[in-house]
């Protein structure tokens, strides 16, 4: 959401801009085997390790304030631009880069084997949002910086080529931070017998969920803003 955008151009062709944007970004990265495992079940990956630890998830709500400049080249039809941005973070939920986890299924017994290391979910600002802390969404200690870079080259009267690399930056999260860590765990799960169980919920709790020990802590952390690369070629030649 654009909150502000003001720009002007000098007689020499140099352009300046001031802007502010409200942004919410969600990124989920996962291995192809994880999706196959989720859709087709563990029978599709017998005697194979499914690297669920490669899955990365992040949701970030932040505001950016920035200044931009675009400089034309005096010799060729080339315009180079850059934008410097100050970031104010409001909400974040993300997984770290160093977690490791896999799940495998024995091809004969169908016993599910798993191993988790450094599995964690980090959050910032969630409680403040639930409590309606308006001041948190005006100014807080979650701060960062980012830059955007790009150029546009008018090669001739028909062809143009442009490239931009945006959101090279980070946010340091300090307010209302929570870490939900899963203790390094290895487990084997052979399933449950639903016919002999009078309390399914309790059976699942005893046979699987109790194998995981979730610990809660606090601490500052940093996240990268997902960089984006754009490239385009425009061919406007008139065939007629």
PDB file of C-alpha atoms in Angstrom:
ATOM      1  CA  UNK A   1       0.000   0.000   0.000  1.00  0.00           C
ATOM      2  CA  UNK A   2       1.470   3.323  -1.034  1.00  0.00           C
ATOM      3  CA  UNK A   3       1.289   5.873   1.775  1.00  0.00           C
ATOM      4  CA  UNK A   4       3.310   8.649   0.129  1.00  0.00           C
ATOM      5  CA  UNK A   5       5.117   9.326  -3.128  1.00  0.00           C
ATOM      6  CA  UNK A   6       6.583  12.659  -4.173  1.00  0.00           C
ATOM      7  CA  UNK A   7       8.999  13.145  -7.058  1.00  0.00           C
ATOM      8  CA  UNK A   8      10.636  15.884  -9.085  1.00  0.00           C
ATOM      9  CA  UNK A   9      13.106  16.150 -11.961  1.00  0.00           C
ATOM     10  CA  UNK A  10      15.920  18.652 -12.459  1.00  0.00           C
ATOM     11  CA  UNK A  11      16.750  20.380 -15.734  1.00  0.00           C
ATOM     12  CA  UNK A  12      19.653  17.979 -16.227  1.00  0.00           C
ATOM     13  CA  UNK A  13      17.242  15.037 -16.141  1.00  0.00           C
ATOM     14  CA  UNK A  14      18.147  13.731 -12.692  1.00  0.00           C
ATOM     15  CA  UNK A  15      15.020  12.570 -10.827  1.00  0.00           C
ATOM     16  CA  UNK A  16      14.502  12.412  -7.067  1.00  0.00           C
ATOM     17  CA  UNK A  17      11.677  10.791  -5.115  1.00  0.00           C
ATOM     18  CA  UNK A  18      10.440  10.430  -1.544  1.00  0.00           C
ATOM     19  CA  UNK A  19       8.108   7.565  -0.671  1.00  0.00           C
ATOM     20  CA  UNK A  20       6.538   5.470   2.085  1.00  0.00           C
ATOM     21  CA  UNK A  21       4.887   2.057   1.674  1.00  0.00           C
ATOM     22  CA  UNK A  22       3.064  -0.349   3.986  1.00  0.00           C
ATOM     23  CA  UNK A  23       4.017  -3.926   3.130  1.00  0.00           C
ATOM     24  CA  UNK A  24       3.117  -7.478   4.123  1.00  0.00           C
ATOM     25  CA  UNK A  25       5.222 -10.278   2.677  1.00  0.00           C
ATOM     26  CA  UNK A  26       4.846 -14.032   3.018  1.00  0.00           C
ATOM     27  CA  UNK A  27       7.422 -16.516   1.736  1.00  0.00           C
ATOM     28  CA  UNK A  28       7.307 -20.314   1.862  1.00  0.00           C
ATOM     29  CA  UNK A  29      10.129 -22.402   0.399  1.00  0.00           C
ATOM     30  CA  UNK A  30      10.060 -26.194   0.406  1.00  0.00           C
ATOM     31  CA  UNK A  31      11.694 -29.171  -1.262  1.00  0.00           C
ATOM     32  CA  UNK A  32       9.801 -30.970  -4.011  1.00  0.00           C
ATOM     33  CA  UNK A  33       9.863 -34.198  -1.969  1.00  0.00           C
ATOM     34  CA  UNK A  34       8.034 -32.479   0.901  1.00  0.00           C
ATOM     35  CA  UNK A  35       5.080 -31.597  -1.325  1.00  0.00           C
ATOM     36  CA  UNK A  36       5.043 -35.113  -2.789  1.00  0.00           C
ATOM     37  CA  UNK A  37       5.106 -36.563   0.733  1.00  0.00           C
ATOM     38  CA  UNK A  38       2.231 -34.320   1.845  1.00  0.00           C
ATOM     39  CA  UNK A  39       0.021 -35.116  -1.162  1.00  0.00           C
ATOM     40  CA  UNK A  40       0.746 -38.797  -1.759  1.00  0.00           C
ATOM     41  CA  UNK A  41       1.604 -39.888   1.771  1.00  0.00           C
ATOM     42  CA  UNK A  42       4.632 -41.696   3.160  1.00  0.00           C
ATOM     43  CA  UNK A  43       4.115 -44.637   0.798  1.00  0.00           C
ATOM     44  CA  UNK A  44       5.515 -42.477  -2.003  1.00  0.00           C
ATOM     45  CA  UNK A  45       8.890 -42.111  -0.272  1.00  0.00           C
ATOM     46  CA  UNK A  46       9.753 -45.537   1.112  1.00  0.00           C
ATOM     47  CA  UNK A  47      13.373 -45.838   2.284  1.00  0.00           C
ATOM     48  CA  UNK A  48      13.981 -42.205   1.295  1.00  0.00           C
ATOM     49  CA  UNK A  49      14.847 -39.233   3.474  1.00  0.00           C
ATOM     50  CA  UNK A  50      12.420 -36.350   3.057  1.00  0.00           C
ATOM     51  CA  UNK A  51      14.341 -33.210   4.019  1.00  0.00           C
ATOM     52  CA  UNK A  52      11.598 -31.258   5.759  1.00  0.00           C
ATOM     53  CA  UNK A  53      14.315 -29.135   7.388  1.00  0.00           C
ATOM     54  CA  UNK A  54      14.829 -27.338   4.072  1.00  0.00           C
ATOM     55  CA  UNK A  55      11.382 -25.810   4.425  1.00  0.00           C
ATOM     56  CA  UNK A  56      11.515 -22.080   5.177  1.00  0.00           C
ATOM     57  CA  UNK A  57       8.559 -19.917   6.110  1.00  0.00           C
ATOM     58  CA  UNK A  58       8.318 -16.222   6.869  1.00  0.00           C
ATOM     59  CA  UNK A  59       5.568 -13.629   7.315  1.00  0.00           C
ATOM     60  CA  UNK A  60       6.571  -9.991   7.794  1.00  0.00           C
ATOM     61  CA  UNK A  61       4.596  -6.780   8.206  1.00  0.00           C
ATOM     62  CA  UNK A  62       6.722  -3.663   7.892  1.00  0.00           C
ATOM     63  CA  UNK A  63       6.773  -0.087   6.660  1.00  0.00           C
ATOM     64  CA  UNK A  64       9.440   1.412   4.433  1.00  0.00           C
ATOM     65  CA  UNK A  65      10.469   5.048   4.136  1.00  0.00           C
ATOM     66  CA  UNK A  66      12.842   5.902   1.321  1.00  0.00           C
ATOM     67  CA  UNK A  67      14.564   8.293  -1.013  1.00  0.00           C
ATOM     68  CA  UNK A  68      15.343   7.506  -4.614  1.00  0.00           C
ATOM     69  CA  UNK A  69      17.475   8.955  -7.373  1.00  0.00           C
ATOM     70  CA  UNK A  70      17.598   8.237 -11.106  1.00  0.00           C
ATOM     71  CA  UNK A  71      20.616   9.433 -13.114  1.00  0.00           C
ATOM     72  CA  UNK A  72      20.613   9.603 -16.927  1.00  0.00           C
ATOM     73  CA  UNK A  73      23.842   8.871 -18.765  1.00  0.00           C
ATOM     74  CA  UNK A  74      25.134  11.773 -20.876  1.00  0.00           C
ATOM     75  CA  UNK A  75      26.502   9.511 -23.622  1.00  0.00           C
ATOM     76  CA  UNK A  76      23.918   6.744 -24.120  1.00  0.00           C
ATOM     77  CA  UNK A  77      20.192   6.329 -23.476  1.00  0.00           C
ATOM     78  CA  UNK A  78      20.807   4.701 -20.112  1.00  0.00           C
ATOM     79  CA  UNK A  79      19.161   5.605 -16.807  1.00  0.00           C
ATOM     80  CA  UNK A  80      20.559   4.176 -13.564  1.00  0.00           C
ATOM     81  CA  UNK A  81      18.592   4.323 -10.345  1.00  0.00           C
ATOM     82  CA  UNK A  82      18.934   3.548  -6.661  1.00  0.00           C
ATOM     83  CA  UNK A  83      16.681   3.780  -3.621  1.00  0.00           C
ATOM     84  CA  UNK A  84      17.743   3.755   0.030  1.00  0.00           C
ATOM     85  CA  UNK A  85      15.062   2.582   2.462  1.00  0.00           C
ATOM     86  CA  UNK A  86      14.612   2.719   6.226  1.00  0.00           C
ATOM     87  CA  UNK A  87      12.486  -0.190   7.478  1.00  0.00           C
ATOM     88  CA  UNK A  88      10.198  -0.262  10.508  1.00  0.00           C
ATOM     89  CA  UNK A  89       9.131  -3.793  11.422  1.00  0.00           C
ATOM     90  CA  UNK A  90       5.784  -4.544  13.083  1.00  0.00           C
ATOM     91  CA  UNK A  91       5.101  -8.290  12.897  1.00  0.00           C
ATOM     92  CA  UNK A  92       7.197 -11.304  12.048  1.00  0.00           C
ATOM     93  CA  UNK A  93       6.941 -15.076  12.231  1.00  0.00           C
ATOM     94  CA  UNK A  94       9.777 -17.044  10.659  1.00  0.00           C
ATOM     95  CA  UNK A  95      11.929 -20.146  10.767  1.00  0.00           C
ATOM     96  CA  UNK A  96      15.755 -19.889  10.937  1.00  0.00           C
ATOM     97  CA  UNK A  97      18.215 -20.898   8.235  1.00  0.00           C
ATOM     98  CA  UNK A  98      20.181 -23.461  10.265  1.00  0.00           C
ATOM     99  CA  UNK A  99      17.441 -25.952  11.123  1.00  0.00           C
ATOM    100  CA  UNK A 100      17.798 -29.558   9.993  1.00  0.00           C
ATOM    101  CA  UNK A 101      15.091 -32.209   9.876  1.00  0.00           C
ATOM    102  CA  UNK A 102      14.170 -35.296   7.922  1.00  0.00           C
ATOM    103  CA  UNK A 103      11.476 -37.975   7.900  1.00  0.00           C
ATOM    104  CA  UNK A 104      11.830 -41.450   6.377  1.00  0.00           C
ATOM    105  CA  UNK A 105       9.601 -44.501   6.120  1.00  0.00           C
ATOM    106  CA  UNK A 106      10.912 -48.055   6.427  1.00  0.00           C
ATOM    107  CA  UNK A 107      10.058 -49.941   3.242  1.00  0.00           C
ATOM    108  CA  UNK A 108       9.170 -53.170   5.076  1.00  0.00           C
ATOM    109  CA  UNK A 109       7.601 -52.142   8.383  1.00  0.00           C
ATOM    110  CA  UNK A 110       6.296 -48.673   7.363  1.00  0.00           C
ATOM    111  CA  UNK A 111       7.659 -47.327  10.633  1.00  0.00           C
ATOM    112  CA  UNK A 112       8.131 -43.553  10.428  1.00  0.00           C
ATOM    113  CA  UNK A 113      11.584 -42.363  11.491  1.00  0.00           C
ATOM    114  CA  UNK A 114      12.389 -38.722  12.125  1.00  0.00           C
ATOM    115  CA  UNK A 115      15.189 -36.466  13.260  1.00  0.00           C
ATOM    116  CA  UNK A 116      14.962 -32.753  14.139  1.00  0.00           C
ATOM    117  CA  UNK A 117      17.832 -30.370  14.957  1.00  0.00           C
ATOM    118  CA  UNK A 118      17.633 -26.618  15.648  1.00  0.00           C
ATOM    119  CA  UNK A 119      13.930 -26.538  14.724  1.00  0.00           C
ATOM    120  CA  UNK A 120      12.496 -23.198  15.776  1.00  0.00           C
ATOM    121  CA  UNK A 121       9.747 -20.670  15.171  1.00  0.00           C
ATOM    122  CA  UNK A 122      10.574 -17.031  15.958  1.00  0.00           C
ATOM    123  CA  UNK A 123       7.968 -14.314  16.379  1.00  0.00           C
ATOM    124  CA  UNK A 124       7.909 -10.597  17.092  1.00  0.00           C
ATOM    125  CA  UNK A 125       4.996  -8.268  17.790  1.00  0.00           C
ATOM    126  CA  UNK A 126       2.282 -10.933  17.944  1.00  0.00           C
ATOM    127  CA  UNK A 127       1.187 -10.220  21.526  1.00  0.00           C
ATOM    128  CA  UNK A 128       1.312  -6.450  20.971  1.00  0.00           C
ATOM    129  CA  UNK A 129      -0.952  -6.820  17.948  1.00  0.00           C
ATOM    130  CA  UNK A 130      -3.429  -8.946  19.887  1.00  0.00           C
ATOM    131  CA  UNK A 131      -3.446  -6.395  22.729  1.00  0.00           C
ATOM    132  CA  UNK A 132      -4.118  -3.555  20.301  1.00  0.00           C
ATOM    133  CA  UNK A 133      -0.928  -1.610  21.105  1.00  0.00           C
ATOM    134  CA  UNK A 134      -1.359   1.206  18.564  1.00  0.00           C
ATOM    135  CA  UNK A 135       1.969   2.841  19.470  1.00  0.00           C
ATOM    136  CA  UNK A 136       3.798  -0.291  18.294  1.00  0.00           C
ATOM    137  CA  UNK A 137       2.516   0.353  14.762  1.00  0.00           C
ATOM    138  CA  UNK A 138       3.765   3.936  14.817  1.00  0.00           C
ATOM    139  CA  UNK A 139       7.316   3.521  16.125  1.00  0.00           C
ATOM    140  CA  UNK A 140       9.268   0.739  17.834  1.00  0.00           C
ATOM    141  CA  UNK A 141      12.723  -0.828  18.126  1.00  0.00           C
ATOM    142  CA  UNK A 142      12.383  -3.198  15.140  1.00  0.00           C
ATOM    143  CA  UNK A 143      14.522  -1.418  12.555  1.00  0.00           C
ATOM    144  CA  UNK A 144      16.360  -2.188   9.355  1.00  0.00           C
ATOM    145  CA  UNK A 145      17.714  -0.912   6.063  1.00  0.00           C
ATOM    146  CA  UNK A 146      17.403  -1.918   2.410  1.00  0.00           C
ATOM    147  CA  UNK A 147      18.414  -0.764  -1.060  1.00  0.00           C
ATOM    148  CA  UNK A 148      16.941  -1.097  -4.561  1.00  0.00           C
ATOM    149  CA  UNK A 149      19.166  -0.925  -7.665  1.00  0.00           C
ATOM    150  CA  UNK A 150      18.328  -0.875 -11.345  1.00  0.00           C
ATOM    151  CA  UNK A 151      18.853   0.508 -14.841  1.00  0.00           C
ATOM    152  CA  UNK A 152      16.929   1.007 -18.084  1.00  0.00           C
ATOM    153  CA  UNK A 153      18.777   1.010 -21.405  1.00  0.00           C
ATOM    154  CA  UNK A 154      17.089   2.358 -24.536  1.00  0.00           C
ATOM    155  CA  UNK A 155      19.218   0.458 -27.037  1.00  0.00           C
ATOM    156  CA  UNK A 156      17.578   2.037 -30.075  1.00  0.00           C
ATOM    157  CA  UNK A 157      14.203   3.434 -31.071  1.00  0.00           C
ATOM    158  CA  UNK A 158      12.644  -0.026 -30.899  1.00  0.00           C
ATOM    159  CA  UNK A 159      14.475  -2.006 -28.191  1.00  0.00           C
ATOM    160  CA  UNK A 160      14.844  -1.418 -24.451  1.00  0.00           C
ATOM    161  CA  UNK A 161      16.400  -3.576 -21.746  1.00  0.00           C
ATOM    162  CA  UNK A 162      15.926  -3.105 -18.003  1.00  0.00           C
ATOM    163  CA  UNK A 163      17.086  -4.896 -14.853  1.00  0.00           C
ATOM    164  CA  UNK A 164      16.282  -4.200 -11.206  1.00  0.00           C
ATOM    165  CA  UNK A 165      17.392  -5.838  -7.963  1.00  0.00           C
ATOM    166  CA  UNK A 166      15.188  -4.824  -5.048  1.00  0.00           C
ATOM    167  CA  UNK A 167      14.837  -5.383  -1.302  1.00  0.00           C
ATOM    168  CA  UNK A 168      18.468  -6.032  -0.463  1.00  0.00           C
ATOM    169  CA  UNK A 169      18.215  -5.554   3.275  1.00  0.00           C
ATOM    170  CA  UNK A 170      17.265  -6.775   6.721  1.00  0.00           C
ATOM    171  CA  UNK A 171      15.237  -6.029   9.841  1.00  0.00           C
ATOM    172  CA  UNK A 172      16.486  -6.539  13.412  1.00  0.00           C
ATOM    173  CA  UNK A 173      13.645  -7.699  15.662  1.00  0.00           C
ATOM    174  CA  UNK A 174      13.851  -6.593  19.313  1.00  0.00           C
ATOM    175  CA  UNK A 175      10.310  -5.923  20.585  1.00  0.00           C
ATOM    176  CA  UNK A 176       8.039  -8.677  21.931  1.00  0.00           C
ATOM    177  CA  UNK A 177      10.243 -11.479  20.605  1.00  0.00           C
ATOM    178  CA  UNK A 178       9.473 -15.134  21.293  1.00  0.00           C
ATOM    179  CA  UNK A 179      11.395 -18.273  20.326  1.00  0.00           C
ATOM    180  CA  UNK A 180       9.597 -21.620  20.211  1.00  0.00           C
ATOM    181  CA  UNK A 181      12.352 -24.248  20.003  1.00  0.00           C
ATOM    182  CA  UNK A 182      12.011 -27.968  19.513  1.00  0.00           C
ATOM    183  CA  UNK A 183      14.653 -29.894  21.429  1.00  0.00           C
ATOM    184  CA  UNK A 184      16.876 -31.992  19.165  1.00  0.00           C
ATOM    185  CA  UNK A 185      14.815 -35.142  18.760  1.00  0.00           C
ATOM    186  CA  UNK A 186      14.911 -38.521  17.039  1.00  0.00           C
ATOM    187  CA  UNK A 187      11.774 -40.646  16.997  1.00  0.00           C
ATOM    188  CA  UNK A 188      10.174 -43.771  15.577  1.00  0.00           C
ATOM    189  CA  UNK A 189       6.438 -43.926  15.025  1.00  0.00           C
ATOM    190  CA  UNK A 190       4.655 -47.141  14.100  1.00  0.00           C
ATOM    191  CA  UNK A 191       1.117 -45.759  14.221  1.00  0.00           C
ATOM    192  CA  UNK A 192      -1.776 -46.434  16.577  1.00  0.00           C
ATOM    193  CA  UNK A 193      -4.452 -49.098  16.775  1.00  0.00           C
ATOM    194  CA  UNK A 194      -7.719 -47.177  16.624  1.00  0.00           C
ATOM    195  CA  UNK A 195      -9.821 -50.271  17.351  1.00  0.00           C
ATOM    196  CA  UNK A 196      -8.224 -50.911  20.716  1.00  0.00           C
ATOM    197  CA  UNK A 197      -8.097 -47.261  21.765  1.00  0.00           C
ATOM    198  CA  UNK A 198     -10.952 -45.746  23.775  1.00  0.00           C
ATOM    199  CA  UNK A 199      -9.423 -42.249  23.785  1.00  0.00           C
ATOM    200  CA  UNK A 200      -7.857 -41.401  20.410  1.00  0.00           C
ATOM    201  CA  UNK A 201      -6.660 -37.958  21.491  1.00  0.00           C
ATOM    202  CA  UNK A 202      -4.845 -39.355  24.516  1.00  0.00           C
ATOM    203  CA  UNK A 203      -3.347 -42.165  22.448  1.00  0.00           C
ATOM    204  CA  UNK A 204      -1.940 -39.744  19.854  1.00  0.00           C
ATOM    205  CA  UNK A 205      -0.586 -37.577  22.671  1.00  0.00           C
ATOM    206  CA  UNK A 206       1.204 -40.511  24.320  1.00  0.00           C
ATOM    207  CA  UNK A 207       2.481 -42.188  21.166  1.00  0.00           C
ATOM    208  CA  UNK A 208       3.658 -39.170  19.154  1.00  0.00           C
ATOM    209  CA  UNK A 209       3.212 -35.664  20.568  1.00  0.00           C
ATOM    210  CA  UNK A 210       4.926 -36.385  23.893  1.00  0.00           C
ATOM    211  CA  UNK A 211       8.097 -37.212  21.978  1.00  0.00           C
ATOM    212  CA  UNK A 212       8.528 -33.493  21.213  1.00  0.00           C
ATOM    213  CA  UNK A 213       9.717 -31.049  23.878  1.00  0.00           C
ATOM    214  CA  UNK A 214       8.916 -27.438  22.983  1.00  0.00           C
ATOM    215  CA  UNK A 215      10.878 -24.785  24.864  1.00  0.00           C
ATOM    216  CA  UNK A 216      10.059 -21.077  25.004  1.00  0.00           C
ATOM    217  CA  UNK A 217      12.585 -18.251  25.254  1.00  0.00           C
ATOM    218  CA  UNK A 218      13.189 -14.631  24.263  1.00  0.00           C
ATOM    219  CA  UNK A 219      15.943 -12.974  22.267  1.00  0.00           C
ATOM    220  CA  UNK A 220      16.699 -10.568  19.467  1.00  0.00           C
ATOM    221  CA  UNK A 221      17.084 -11.877  15.920  1.00  0.00           C
ATOM    222  CA  UNK A 222      17.362 -10.591  12.358  1.00  0.00           C
ATOM    223  CA  UNK A 223      15.660 -11.542   9.111  1.00  0.00           C
ATOM    224  CA  UNK A 224      16.431 -10.716   5.507  1.00  0.00           C
ATOM    225  CA  UNK A 225      13.890  -9.058   3.289  1.00  0.00           C
ATOM    226  CA  UNK A 226      13.447 -11.392   0.340  1.00  0.00           C
ATOM    227  CA  UNK A 227      15.486  -9.923  -2.567  1.00  0.00           C
ATOM    228  CA  UNK A 228      13.806  -9.798  -5.963  1.00  0.00           C
ATOM    229  CA  UNK A 229      15.346  -9.717  -9.427  1.00  0.00           C
ATOM    230  CA  UNK A 230      13.406  -8.383 -12.409  1.00  0.00           C
ATOM    231  CA  UNK A 231      14.510  -8.230 -16.041  1.00  0.00           C
ATOM    232  CA  UNK A 232      12.638  -7.223 -19.176  1.00  0.00           C
ATOM    233  CA  UNK A 233      13.246  -6.732 -22.878  1.00  0.00           C
ATOM    234  CA  UNK A 234      10.959  -4.567 -24.951  1.00  0.00           C
ATOM    235  CA  UNK A 235      10.850  -5.034 -28.719  1.00  0.00           C
ATOM    236  CA  UNK A 236       8.732  -2.322 -30.296  1.00  0.00           C
ATOM    237  CA  UNK A 237       9.791  -2.745 -33.925  1.00  0.00           C
ATOM    238  CA  UNK A 238       7.014  -2.114 -36.431  1.00  0.00           C
ATOM    239  CA  UNK A 239       6.850  -5.059 -38.833  1.00  0.00           C
ATOM    240  CA  UNK A 240       4.683  -3.011 -41.160  1.00  0.00           C
TER     241      UNK A 240
END
